[in-house]
PDB file of C-alpha atoms in Angstrom:
ATOM      1  CA  MET A  15      41.694 223.662 -15.253  1.00  0.00           C
ATOM      2  CA  ASP A  16      39.391 223.374 -18.214  1.00  0.00           C
ATOM      3  CA  ILE A  17      41.697 222.383 -21.056  1.00  0.00           C
ATOM      4  CA  ARG A  18      40.221 220.728 -24.134  1.00  0.00           C
ATOM      5  CA  PRO A  19      41.703 219.268 -27.311  1.00  0.00           C
ATOM      6  CA  GLY A  20      42.135 222.034 -29.857  1.00  0.00           C
ATOM      7  CA  ASP A  21      43.162 224.672 -27.306  1.00  0.00           C
ATOM      8  CA  ARG A  22      46.479 226.422 -27.675  1.00  0.00           C
ATOM      9  CA  ILE A  23      48.453 226.944 -24.474  1.00  0.00           C
ATOM     10  CA  GLU A  24      51.356 229.218 -23.651  1.00  0.00           C
ATOM     11  CA  MET A  25      53.868 227.552 -21.336  1.00  0.00           C
ATOM     12  CA  LYS A  26      56.205 229.223 -18.835  1.00  0.00           C
ATOM     13  CA  LYS A  27      59.264 227.465 -20.240  1.00  0.00           C
ATOM     14  CA  PRO A  28      60.020 227.316 -23.963  1.00  0.00           C
ATOM     15  CA  HIS A  29      60.475 224.182 -26.050  1.00  0.00           C
ATOM     16  CA  PRO A  30      64.138 223.610 -27.095  1.00  0.00           C
ATOM     17  CA  CYS A  31      63.264 225.169 -30.486  1.00  0.00           C
ATOM     18  CA  GLY A  32      62.424 228.432 -28.678  1.00  0.00           C
ATOM     19  CA  ASN A  33      58.617 228.384 -29.017  1.00  0.00           C
ATOM     20  CA  LYS A  34      56.250 228.662 -26.021  1.00  0.00           C
ATOM     21  CA  ILE A  35      52.910 227.958 -27.785  1.00  0.00           C
ATOM     22  CA  PHE A  36      51.601 224.376 -27.930  1.00  0.00           C
ATOM     23  CA  LEU A  37      48.446 222.791 -29.365  1.00  0.00           C
ATOM     24  CA  VAL A  38      46.581 220.332 -27.114  1.00  0.00           C
ATOM     25  CA  LEU A  39      45.909 217.084 -29.000  1.00  0.00           C
ATOM     26  CA  ARG A  40      44.686 214.946 -26.085  1.00  0.00           C
ATOM     27  CA  ALA A  41      43.633 215.749 -22.518  1.00  0.00           C
ATOM     28  CA  GLY A  42      43.309 213.182 -19.742  1.00  0.00           C
ATOM     29  CA  MET A  43      45.732 211.924 -17.116  1.00  0.00           C
ATOM     30  CA  ASP A  44      48.423 212.858 -19.631  1.00  0.00           C
ATOM     31  CA  PHE A  45      48.355 215.697 -22.122  1.00  0.00           C
ATOM     32  CA  LYS A  46      49.573 215.173 -25.654  1.00  0.00           C
ATOM     33  CA  ILE A  47      50.781 218.529 -26.929  1.00  0.00           C
ATOM     34  CA  ARG A  48      52.350 219.614 -30.221  1.00  0.00           C
ATOM     35  CA  CYS A  49      54.828 222.468 -30.586  1.00  0.00           C
ATOM     36  CA  THR A  50      53.351 224.967 -33.043  1.00  0.00           C
ATOM     37  CA  SER A  51      56.813 225.876 -34.366  1.00  0.00           C
ATOM     38  CA  CYS A  52      58.611 222.594 -35.067  1.00  0.00           C
ATOM     39  CA  GLY A  53      55.677 220.127 -34.879  1.00  0.00           C
ATOM     40  CA  ARG A  54      57.225 217.832 -32.256  1.00  0.00           C
ATOM     41  CA  GLU A  55      54.632 215.957 -30.151  1.00  0.00           C
ATOM     42  CA  VAL A  56      55.179 215.363 -26.426  1.00  0.00           C
ATOM     43  CA  MET A  57      53.254 213.448 -23.761  1.00  0.00           C
ATOM     44  CA  VAL A  58      53.285 215.346 -20.445  1.00  0.00           C
ATOM     45  CA  PRO A  59      51.690 214.290 -17.123  1.00  0.00           C
ATOM     46  CA  ARG A  60      48.633 216.410 -16.272  1.00  0.00           C
ATOM     47  CA  LEU A  61      50.027 217.897 -13.043  1.00  0.00           C
ATOM     48  CA  LYS A  62      53.301 218.958 -14.652  1.00  0.00           C
ATOM     49  CA  CYS A  63      51.531 220.489 -17.646  1.00  0.00           C
ATOM     50  CA  GLU A  64      48.946 222.402 -15.574  1.00  0.00           C
ATOM     51  CA  LYS A  65      51.682 223.786 -13.332  1.00  0.00           C
ATOM     52  CA  ASN A  66      53.618 225.142 -16.320  1.00  0.00           C
ATOM     53  CA  ILE A  67      50.720 226.785 -18.210  1.00  0.00           C
ATOM     54  CA  ARG A  68      50.889 230.572 -18.370  1.00  0.00           C
ATOM     55  CA  ARG A  69      47.617 231.086 -20.283  1.00  0.00           C
ATOM     56  CA  ILE A  70      45.085 229.326 -22.503  1.00  0.00           C
ATOM     57  CA  LEU A  71      44.529 230.757 -25.981  1.00  0.00           C
ATOM     58  CA  ARG A  72      41.073 230.041 -27.400  1.00  0.00           C
ATOM     59  CA  ASP A  73      39.540 231.287 -30.635  1.00  0.00           C
ATOM     60  CA  ASP A  74      35.990 230.388 -29.547  1.00  0.00           C
ATOM     61  CA  PRO A  75      33.864 233.592 -29.470  1.00  0.00           C
ATOM     62  CA  LYS A  76      31.357 232.001 -27.049  1.00  0.00           C
ATOM     63  CA  GLU A  77      34.066 231.546 -24.377  1.00  0.00           C
ATOM     64  CA  LYS A  78      35.090 235.233 -24.343  1.00  0.00           C
ATOM     65  CA  ALA A  79      31.707 236.519 -23.171  1.00  0.00           C
TER      66      ALA A  79
END
């Protein structure tokens, strides 16, 4: 998967606060993601994170074409 810092991702399972949208802060062997609702930051192993992604939300107009 092509996930870059700055992307927003929708996960299959919600955060305990009820939100499913996270902001990617760091991508590598581990992803550092921030909940867009409560602001909590979490480090998640790459395989676990990629398995639980429903979709990637990008605002980049070049990527939509």
